[in-house]
Amino acid sequence: MPTGRLNMRRIRDVLRLKFGQGLSERQIAASLDLGKGSVGGYVRRAQQAGLVWPLPDGLDDDGLELLLFPAAPSVPNPDRPVPDWAKMDQELRRPGVTRMLLWEEYRAAHPDGFAYTWFCTHFEAWKGRVRPTMRQTHVGGEKVFVDFAGDTIDVTDPTTGEVHAMKLFVAAMGASNFIYAEVVATEGLEDWILAHVRMFAFLGGVPKAVVPDNLKSAVFKADRFDPGLNRSYAEMAAHYGTAILPARPYKPRDKAKVEAAVQGAQRWILARLRHRRFFSLADLNAAIRRLLDELNMRVMRGYGASRADLFATLDRPQLQPLPPHPYEFARWKRARVA
């Protein structure tokens, strides 16, 4: 969480020690119990404002604040347009694209445009309004996030009338938020891995990494640096040429993409099917696929494009090709001679 701005009295102390006493920023930070970066930031603002010590007579706290923290410039004419932040955010998901590059392109098109600091500050403010808790930037084709939803949906056995609760497997691409969903009978290893196989076929390629939660079908030893992967799961990843990067335990933001996708799938798919009865897994998945296509084709507010559009431009071109044959499930077990 960023540090709040100091009051003007404390900032005056920083300026007095720097310009009046000649102390280093490290010494000032230690003396005033501040971060060295914070001290450096206030000193740079004072230098940019042309301030020296002692401060000019009659400069009250309000005047000092205006000099150090001037209001963001308005846009006086069409020669200084505000960038299209949604487009900038989309471009940042392309490999190798940086904020500096986007700002240079913006200034090349508008030589009298805003400075780099203004560009970055207002882009962060836009992200805070559109995605107030997300601080990660995902590159196209880099990661797919996978998990099971907490809610289930029932399938009725047509012969016995017995009702079975099916598990909803959900995946989300990092850059485009493109969603894949299907139901499986259990959260067991075989259903878990075969859901991945069908997910890769649906995507038409393989991301560089798969980010699962620490469920037992994927990880038998949760560890931040050296997680223990299930052997069959690791072999499946090797077959597709991808890496398994489990989310850190108790770090929900590591898998925020799939958490949002799970919520979207529960509201858009499961909620719409709650009054229908299904007598086979195939029929249920066929109904889910139709709703899934609708969900991916919906235009997202703040982006002006659908998940499918973003997937086609950002993620799909960067995916690795599928292997000639899909992975065939194998279960490994340590046996002992009788």
Short mmCIF file of C-alpha atoms in Angstrom, two decimals:
data_model
loop_
_atom_site.label_atom_id
_atom_site.label_comp_id
_atom_site.label_asym_id
_atom_site.label_seq_id
_atom_site.Cartn_x
_atom_site.Cartn_y
_atom_site.Cartn_z
CA MET A 1 0.00 0.00 0.00
CA PRO A 2 1.54 3.40 -0.98
CA THR A 3 2.62 5.74 1.82
CA GLY A 4 0.35 8.74 2.37
CA ARG A 5 1.62 12.25 1.74
CA LEU A 6 3.33 13.96 4.69
CA ASN A 7 1.90 17.11 6.19
CA MET A 8 3.57 20.38 5.22
CA ARG A 9 5.36 20.72 8.56
CA ARG A 10 7.19 17.44 8.01
CA ILE A 11 7.98 18.36 4.42
CA ARG A 12 9.46 21.66 5.62
CA ASP A 13 11.70 19.62 7.94
CA VAL A 14 12.88 17.56 4.97
CA LEU A 15 13.70 20.69 2.95
CA ARG A 16 15.43 22.36 5.92
CA LEU A 17 17.70 19.38 6.54
CA LYS A 18 18.48 18.96 2.85
CA PHE A 19 18.99 22.52 1.64
CA GLY A 20 19.70 24.23 4.95
CA GLN A 21 21.84 21.61 6.75
CA GLY A 22 23.19 19.79 3.68
CA LEU A 23 22.38 16.30 4.98
CA SER A 24 22.16 13.36 2.62
CA GLU A 25 18.81 11.78 1.84
CA ARG A 26 19.80 8.70 3.83
CA GLN A 27 20.64 10.83 6.88
CA ILE A 28 17.36 12.73 6.58
CA ALA A 29 15.42 9.48 6.31
CA ALA A 30 17.06 8.15 9.47
CA SER A 31 16.58 11.44 11.35
CA LEU A 32 12.88 11.82 10.51
CA ASP A 33 12.03 8.10 10.45
CA LEU A 34 11.02 8.21 6.77
CA GLY A 35 11.76 6.07 3.75
CA LYS A 36 14.74 7.15 1.65
CA GLY A 37 12.56 7.03 -1.47
CA SER A 38 10.00 9.35 0.10
CA VAL A 39 12.69 11.84 1.06
CA GLY A 40 14.14 11.74 -2.43
CA GLY A 41 10.70 12.32 -3.94
CA TYR A 42 10.06 15.46 -1.89
CA VAL A 43 13.55 16.79 -2.64
CA ARG A 44 13.06 16.29 -6.39
CA ARG A 45 9.71 18.07 -6.27
CA ALA A 46 11.31 21.00 -4.46
CA GLN A 47 14.12 21.19 -7.02
CA GLN A 48 11.63 21.09 -9.91
CA ALA A 49 9.69 23.91 -8.26
CA GLY A 50 12.92 25.95 -7.88
CA LEU A 51 12.69 26.11 -4.09
CA VAL A 52 15.70 26.88 -1.86
CA TRP A 53 16.17 27.24 1.86
CA PRO A 54 15.07 29.35 3.57
CA LEU A 55 11.72 29.30 1.83
CA PRO A 56 10.38 32.63 0.55
CA ASP A 57 8.70 34.86 3.12
CA GLY A 58 4.94 34.62 3.08
CA LEU A 59 4.88 31.11 1.58
CA ASP A 60 2.23 29.39 3.69
CA ASP A 61 1.41 25.69 3.72
CA ASP A 62 -1.23 26.00 1.02
CA GLY A 63 1.17 27.79 -1.29
CA LEU A 64 3.92 25.27 -0.64
CA GLU A 65 1.56 22.40 -1.40
CA LEU A 66 0.58 23.97 -4.72
CA LEU A 67 4.25 24.34 -5.67
CA LEU A 68 5.18 20.79 -4.70
CA PHE A 69 1.99 19.09 -5.87
CA PRO A 70 0.57 21.11 -8.75
CA ALA A 71 -2.83 20.12 -10.05
CA ALA A 72 -2.88 17.86 -13.10
CA PRO A 73 -2.91 20.01 -16.25
CA SER A 74 -6.14 20.29 -18.13
CA VAL A 75 -6.38 19.62 -21.83
CA PRO A 76 -6.57 23.11 -23.38
CA ASN A 77 -6.93 22.06 -27.01
CA PRO A 78 -7.03 18.99 -29.26
CA ASP A 79 -3.23 19.10 -29.61
CA ARG A 80 -2.94 17.56 -26.11
CA PRO A 81 -5.43 14.72 -26.15
CA VAL A 82 -5.77 12.24 -23.32
CA PRO A 83 -4.53 8.79 -24.44
CA ASP A 84 -6.98 5.94 -24.91
CA TRP A 85 -6.20 4.11 -21.68
CA ALA A 86 -8.10 0.94 -22.64
CA LYS A 87 -6.01 0.68 -25.80
CA MET A 88 -2.81 1.34 -23.84
CA ASP A 89 -3.71 -1.41 -21.38
CA GLN A 90 -4.35 -3.78 -24.28
CA GLU A 91 -1.03 -2.93 -25.93
CA LEU A 92 0.86 -3.55 -22.69
CA ARG A 93 -0.22 -7.19 -22.85
CA ARG A 94 1.80 -7.70 -26.01
CA PRO A 95 5.31 -9.17 -25.54
CA GLY A 96 8.04 -6.54 -25.28
CA VAL A 97 5.70 -3.53 -25.06
CA THR A 98 6.52 -1.11 -22.22
CA ARG A 99 4.97 2.08 -20.91
CA MET A 100 7.96 4.06 -22.14
CA LEU A 101 7.44 2.75 -25.67
CA LEU A 102 3.73 3.63 -25.60
CA TRP A 103 4.48 7.09 -24.26
CA GLU A 104 7.11 7.66 -26.97
CA GLU A 105 4.58 6.65 -29.63
CA TYR A 106 2.01 8.96 -28.02
CA ARG A 107 4.45 11.89 -28.07
CA ALA A 108 5.49 11.12 -31.64
CA ALA A 109 1.83 11.45 -32.68
CA HIS A 110 1.28 14.47 -30.39
CA PRO A 111 4.56 16.41 -29.86
CA ASP A 112 2.84 18.80 -27.44
CA GLY A 113 1.32 15.94 -25.46
CA PHE A 114 1.70 15.25 -21.78
CA ALA A 115 4.94 14.24 -20.06
CA TYR A 116 5.86 10.67 -19.07
CA THR A 117 5.12 11.17 -15.37
CA TRP A 118 1.63 12.48 -16.13
CA PHE A 119 1.11 9.57 -18.52
CA CYS A 120 2.01 6.93 -15.93
CA THR A 121 0.14 8.61 -13.06
CA HIS A 122 -3.12 8.90 -14.97
CA PHE A 123 -2.82 5.40 -16.41
CA GLU A 124 -2.52 4.02 -12.86
CA ALA A 125 -5.55 6.08 -11.84
CA TRP A 126 -7.53 4.64 -14.76
CA LYS A 127 -6.52 1.08 -13.79
CA GLY A 128 -7.62 1.77 -10.23
CA ARG A 129 -11.09 2.71 -11.46
CA VAL A 130 -11.43 -0.21 -13.90
CA ARG A 131 -9.66 -2.90 -11.81
CA PRO A 132 -9.32 -1.57 -8.27
CA THR A 133 -7.60 -4.66 -6.83
CA MET A 134 -5.62 -5.99 -9.78
CA ARG A 135 -2.00 -4.89 -10.04
CA GLN A 136 -0.61 -7.56 -12.37
CA THR A 137 0.08 -7.12 -16.07
CA HIS A 138 -0.20 -10.32 -18.09
CA VAL A 139 1.55 -10.82 -21.41
CA GLY A 140 -0.33 -12.46 -24.26
CA GLY A 141 -0.04 -16.25 -24.35
CA GLU A 142 1.91 -16.35 -21.10
CA LYS A 143 -0.41 -17.89 -18.49
CA VAL A 144 -3.69 -19.69 -18.08
CA PHE A 145 -5.22 -19.87 -14.59
CA VAL A 146 -7.23 -22.98 -13.65
CA ASP A 147 -9.43 -23.98 -10.72
CA PHE A 148 -12.66 -25.67 -9.69
CA ALA A 149 -15.70 -23.57 -8.82
CA GLY A 150 -17.18 -23.94 -5.37
CA ASP A 151 -20.73 -24.38 -6.66
CA THR A 152 -21.86 -27.61 -8.31
CA ILE A 153 -24.60 -28.58 -10.76
CA ASP A 154 -26.60 -31.81 -10.73
CA VAL A 155 -26.88 -34.60 -13.29
CA THR A 156 -29.67 -37.14 -12.81
CA ASP A 157 -29.19 -40.80 -13.62
CA PRO A 158 -32.06 -41.59 -16.05
CA THR A 159 -32.28 -45.21 -14.85
CA THR A 160 -32.14 -44.90 -11.07
CA GLY A 161 -33.11 -41.25 -10.64
CA GLU A 162 -30.03 -40.74 -8.45
CA VAL A 163 -28.67 -37.21 -8.51
CA HIS A 164 -24.92 -36.60 -8.79
CA ALA A 165 -23.25 -33.23 -8.12
CA MET A 166 -20.87 -32.31 -10.94
CA LYS A 167 -17.78 -30.14 -10.49
CA LEU A 168 -17.24 -27.06 -12.68
CA PHE A 169 -13.70 -26.71 -14.05
CA VAL A 170 -12.86 -23.11 -15.04
CA ALA A 171 -9.82 -21.64 -16.82
CA ALA A 172 -8.99 -18.03 -17.72
CA MET A 173 -6.26 -16.62 -19.96
CA GLY A 174 -4.19 -13.93 -18.30
CA ALA A 175 -4.08 -11.23 -20.97
CA SER A 176 -7.55 -11.52 -22.51
CA ASN A 177 -9.64 -12.98 -19.64
CA PHE A 178 -10.87 -15.56 -22.18
CA ILE A 179 -12.75 -18.28 -20.25
CA TYR A 180 -13.07 -22.02 -20.67
CA ALA A 181 -15.48 -24.06 -18.55
CA GLU A 182 -16.80 -27.61 -18.40
CA VAL A 183 -18.21 -29.95 -15.77
CA VAL A 184 -16.55 -33.17 -14.67
CA ALA A 185 -17.67 -35.89 -12.31
CA THR A 186 -15.00 -35.38 -9.64
CA GLU A 187 -12.02 -33.28 -8.65
CA GLY A 188 -9.86 -36.40 -8.94
CA LEU A 189 -6.62 -36.64 -10.86
CA GLU A 190 -8.00 -38.17 -14.05
CA ASP A 191 -10.85 -35.68 -14.43
CA TRP A 192 -8.48 -32.82 -13.56
CA ILE A 193 -5.90 -33.73 -16.20
CA LEU A 194 -8.38 -34.60 -18.96
CA ALA A 195 -10.09 -31.24 -18.38
CA HIS A 196 -6.71 -29.64 -19.15
CA VAL A 197 -6.43 -31.70 -22.34
CA ARG A 198 -9.83 -30.46 -23.53
CA MET A 199 -8.97 -26.91 -22.44
CA PHE A 200 -5.84 -26.85 -24.63
CA ALA A 201 -7.88 -28.16 -27.57
CA PHE A 202 -10.47 -25.41 -26.98
CA LEU A 203 -7.76 -22.73 -26.90
CA GLY A 204 -6.13 -24.12 -30.03
CA GLY A 205 -2.68 -23.86 -28.47
CA VAL A 206 -0.68 -24.04 -25.27
CA PRO A 207 0.25 -21.12 -22.96
CA LYS A 208 3.76 -20.93 -21.56
CA ALA A 209 2.54 -21.67 -18.02
CA VAL A 210 -0.47 -23.09 -16.18
CA VAL A 211 -1.28 -21.60 -12.77
CA PRO A 212 -3.40 -23.98 -10.62
CA ASP A 213 -4.48 -23.70 -7.03
CA ASN A 214 -2.86 -26.09 -4.53
CA LEU A 215 -5.49 -28.82 -4.78
CA LYS A 216 -4.29 -32.38 -4.18
CA SER A 217 -4.78 -33.46 -7.80
CA ALA A 218 -2.11 -30.97 -8.82
CA VAL A 219 0.22 -30.42 -5.86
CA PHE A 220 1.04 -32.87 -3.09
CA LYS A 221 3.47 -30.49 -1.33
CA ALA A 222 2.59 -26.79 -1.30
CA ASP A 223 5.81 -24.79 -1.26
CA ARG A 224 6.52 -21.27 -2.50
CA PHE A 225 9.81 -22.15 -4.20
CA ASP A 226 9.73 -25.91 -4.82
CA PRO A 227 6.18 -27.29 -4.94
CA GLY A 228 5.78 -31.03 -5.26
CA LEU A 229 3.75 -31.74 -8.40
CA ASN A 230 1.76 -34.89 -9.02
CA ARG A 231 3.78 -37.03 -11.44
CA SER A 232 0.97 -37.51 -13.95
CA TYR A 233 0.26 -33.77 -13.90
CA ALA A 234 3.94 -33.00 -14.50
CA GLU A 235 4.04 -35.48 -17.39
CA MET A 236 0.99 -33.86 -18.94
CA ALA A 237 2.74 -30.47 -18.75
CA ALA A 238 5.88 -31.93 -20.35
CA HIS A 239 3.79 -33.46 -23.14
CA TYR A 240 2.37 -30.02 -23.99
CA GLY A 241 5.64 -28.15 -23.43
CA THR A 242 4.25 -25.92 -20.71
CA ALA A 243 5.20 -25.22 -17.09
CA ILE A 244 3.13 -25.65 -13.93
CA LEU A 245 3.40 -22.66 -11.58
CA PRO A 246 1.10 -23.29 -8.59
CA ALA A 247 -0.27 -20.23 -6.85
CA ARG A 248 1.26 -19.51 -3.46
CA PRO A 249 -0.80 -20.72 -0.52
CA TYR A 250 -2.94 -18.00 1.06
CA LYS A 251 -2.14 -15.54 -1.76
CA PRO A 252 -5.48 -15.09 -3.55
CA ARG A 253 -4.15 -12.39 -5.87
CA ASP A 254 -1.86 -14.95 -7.47
CA LYS A 255 -4.96 -16.47 -9.03
CA ALA A 256 -7.24 -13.45 -9.15
CA LYS A 257 -7.92 -14.05 -12.85
CA VAL A 258 -9.49 -17.44 -12.33
CA GLU A 259 -11.32 -16.29 -9.19
CA ALA A 260 -13.04 -13.63 -11.32
CA ALA A 261 -13.66 -16.18 -14.08
CA VAL A 262 -15.20 -18.62 -11.60
CA GLN A 263 -17.53 -15.93 -10.36
CA GLY A 264 -18.46 -15.04 -13.94
CA ALA A 265 -19.08 -18.69 -14.84
CA GLN A 266 -21.24 -19.24 -11.76
CA ARG A 267 -23.39 -16.20 -12.52
CA TRP A 268 -23.55 -16.51 -16.30
CA ILE A 269 -23.66 -20.31 -16.65
CA LEU A 270 -24.71 -22.12 -13.48
CA ALA A 271 -27.31 -19.55 -12.50
CA ARG A 272 -28.95 -19.78 -15.93
CA LEU A 273 -29.07 -23.57 -15.80
CA ARG A 274 -30.37 -23.89 -12.25
CA HIS A 275 -33.94 -24.78 -13.29
CA ARG A 276 -32.98 -27.28 -15.99
CA ARG A 277 -32.54 -31.04 -15.48
CA PHE A 278 -29.77 -32.93 -17.22
CA PHE A 279 -29.50 -36.68 -17.62
CA SER A 280 -25.97 -36.93 -18.99
CA LEU A 281 -22.66 -35.14 -18.65
CA ALA A 282 -22.48 -34.63 -22.42
CA ASP A 283 -25.83 -32.80 -22.56
CA LEU A 284 -24.84 -30.59 -19.65
CA ASN A 285 -21.50 -29.67 -21.24
CA ALA A 286 -23.22 -28.91 -24.55
CA ALA A 287 -25.49 -26.43 -22.75
CA ILE A 288 -22.49 -24.95 -20.94
CA ARG A 289 -20.60 -24.50 -24.22
CA ARG A 290 -23.42 -22.40 -25.70
CA LEU A 291 -23.51 -20.11 -22.66
CA LEU A 292 -19.70 -20.01 -22.57
CA ASP A 293 -19.58 -18.71 -26.14
CA GLU A 294 -22.07 -15.99 -25.22
CA LEU A 295 -19.98 -15.02 -22.18
CA ASN A 296 -16.78 -14.75 -24.21
CA MET A 297 -18.52 -12.68 -26.91
CA ARG A 298 -19.88 -10.10 -24.46
CA VAL A 299 -18.20 -6.69 -24.70
CA MET A 300 -16.43 -5.86 -21.42
CA ARG A 301 -16.94 -2.42 -19.97
CA GLY A 302 -13.71 -0.46 -19.75
CA TYR A 303 -12.13 -2.36 -22.65
CA GLY A 304 -14.57 -1.82 -25.47
CA ALA A 305 -13.94 -5.37 -26.68
CA SER A 306 -15.05 -8.89 -25.85
CA ARG A 307 -12.92 -11.64 -24.34
CA ALA A 308 -13.00 -13.43 -27.69
CA ASP A 309 -11.73 -10.31 -29.51
CA LEU A 310 -8.90 -9.84 -27.02
CA PHE A 311 -8.02 -13.53 -27.15
CA ALA A 312 -7.77 -13.43 -30.96
CA THR A 313 -5.44 -10.43 -30.92
CA LEU A 314 -3.45 -10.90 -27.69
CA ASP A 315 -3.30 -14.52 -26.57
CA ARG A 316 -3.96 -16.70 -29.60
CA PRO A 317 -0.99 -15.50 -31.73
CA GLN A 318 1.41 -16.14 -28.81
CA LEU A 319 0.27 -19.67 -27.92
CA GLN A 320 2.59 -22.60 -28.56
CA PRO A 321 1.28 -25.18 -31.06
CA LEU A 322 -0.53 -28.27 -29.86
CA PRO A 323 1.41 -31.57 -29.98
CA PRO A 324 0.46 -34.05 -32.75
CA HIS A 325 -1.52 -36.19 -30.28
CA PRO A 326 -3.38 -35.28 -27.08
CA TYR A 327 -2.03 -36.50 -23.77
CA GLU A 328 -3.17 -39.96 -22.71
CA PHE A 329 -3.83 -40.17 -19.01
CA ALA A 330 -1.52 -42.38 -16.95
CA ARG A 331 -1.63 -42.93 -13.22
CA TRP A 332 1.61 -43.56 -11.34
CA LYS A 333 1.61 -45.62 -8.20
CA ARG A 334 4.38 -46.95 -5.98
CA ALA A 335 3.83 -50.71 -5.65
CA ARG A 336 5.40 -53.20 -3.27
CA VAL A 337 6.12 -56.85 -4.08
CA ALA A 338 3.63 -59.08 -2.30
#
